[in-house]
């Protein structure tokens, strides 16, 4: 599952980063990794923008970031067990 598909409030763990769009380059993936989107890190979508779109307020570890949908679509996650 991709982070962009995770329901608001649900928790997950990062699996990997992947370029899921032609507008994503290695620099974007490196930036996401530097922000903390690393395998095993806990993530949660805290809130979505107007109409359920972007930006996404994403909690990775203890830090809150705003991501575009195309960026969130590069983060493969495994939903946490309830």
One Martini backbone bead per residue (centre of mass of N, CA, C, O) as a GRO file, in nm:
protein
   82
    1UNK     BB    1   0.102   0.033   0.016
    2UNK     BB    2   0.037   0.369   0.006
    3UNK     BB    3   0.042   0.656   0.174
    4UNK     BB    4  -0.187   0.794  -0.001
    5UNK     BB    5  -0.395   0.541   0.090
    6UNK     BB    6  -0.406   0.612   0.372
    7UNK     BB    7  -0.592   0.658   0.622
    8UNK     BB    8  -0.699   0.874   0.830
    9UNK     BB    9  -0.515   0.785   1.133
   10UNK     BB   10  -0.350   0.574   1.030
   11UNK     BB   11  -0.108   0.326   1.078
   12UNK     BB   12   0.246   0.279   0.984
   13UNK     BB   13   0.511   0.131   0.790
   14UNK     BB   14   0.795   0.163   0.633
   15UNK     BB   15   0.936   0.004   0.350
   16UNK     BB   16   0.969   0.209   0.090
   17UNK     BB   17   1.115   0.370  -0.188
   18UNK     BB   18   0.947   0.501  -0.492
   19UNK     BB   19   0.917   0.580  -0.827
   20UNK     BB   20   0.571   0.663  -0.918
   21UNK     BB   21   0.678   0.900  -1.109
   22UNK     BB   22   0.810   1.106  -1.358
   23UNK     BB   23   0.846   1.358  -1.143
   24UNK     BB   24   1.037   1.163  -0.999
   25UNK     BB   25   1.345   1.174  -0.843
   26UNK     BB   26   1.626   1.111  -0.667
   27UNK     BB   27   1.605   1.373  -0.499
   28UNK     BB   28   1.329   1.313  -0.372
   29UNK     BB   29   1.405   1.047  -0.235
   30UNK     BB   30   1.631   1.167  -0.065
   31UNK     BB   31   1.456   1.370   0.089
   32UNK     BB   32   1.270   1.163   0.222
   33UNK     BB   33   1.495   1.016   0.373
   34UNK     BB   34   1.599   1.269   0.531
   35UNK     BB   35   1.311   1.306   0.679
   36UNK     BB   36   1.249   0.970   0.762
   37UNK     BB   37   1.168   0.773   0.517
   38UNK     BB   38   1.224   0.474   0.660
   39UNK     BB   39   1.261   0.168   0.726
   40UNK     BB   40   1.034   0.122   1.010
   41UNK     BB   41   0.889   0.379   1.019
   42UNK     BB   42   0.651   0.561   1.159
   43UNK     BB   43   0.320   0.641   1.025
   44UNK     BB   44   0.083   0.928   0.974
   45UNK     BB   45  -0.224   1.053   0.883
   46UNK     BB   46  -0.362   1.343   1.011
   47UNK     BB   47  -0.420   1.521   0.740
   48UNK     BB   48  -0.621   1.674   0.491
   49UNK     BB   49  -0.703   1.854   0.261
   50UNK     BB   50  -0.919   1.985   0.075
   51UNK     BB   51  -1.125   1.725  -0.012
   52UNK     BB   52  -0.892   1.506   0.057
   53UNK     BB   53  -0.625   1.618  -0.030
   54UNK     BB   54  -0.397   1.859  -0.064
   55UNK     BB   55  -0.218   1.841   0.178
   56UNK     BB   56  -0.030   1.619   0.378
   57UNK     BB   57  -0.034   1.530   0.712
   58UNK     BB   58   0.274   1.386   0.830
   59UNK     BB   59   0.377   1.141   1.058
   60UNK     BB   60   0.726   1.096   1.134
   61UNK     BB   61   0.749   0.986   1.407
   62UNK     BB   62   0.781   1.319   1.563
   63UNK     BB   63   0.725   1.446   1.270
   64UNK     BB   64   0.581   1.708   1.079
   65UNK     BB   65   0.451   1.689   0.741
   66UNK     BB   66   0.420   1.815   0.410
   67UNK     BB   67   0.255   1.651   0.137
   68UNK     BB   68   0.229   1.540  -0.161
   69UNK     BB   69   0.083   1.296  -0.337
   70UNK     BB   70   0.335   1.219  -0.507
   71UNK     BB   71   0.514   1.169  -0.257
   72UNK     BB   72   0.330   0.964  -0.105
   73UNK     BB   73   0.348   0.761  -0.360
   74UNK     BB   74   0.666   0.677  -0.272
   75UNK     BB   75   0.544   0.538  -0.006
   76UNK     BB   76   0.579   0.235   0.124
   77UNK     BB   77   0.338   0.049   0.325
   78UNK     BB   78   0.246  -0.096   0.646
   79UNK     BB   79  -0.004  -0.164   0.821
   80UNK     BB   80  -0.096  -0.154   1.132
   81UNK     BB   81  -0.193  -0.323   1.384
   82UNK     BB   82  -0.492  -0.301   1.581
   0.00000   0.00000   0.00000
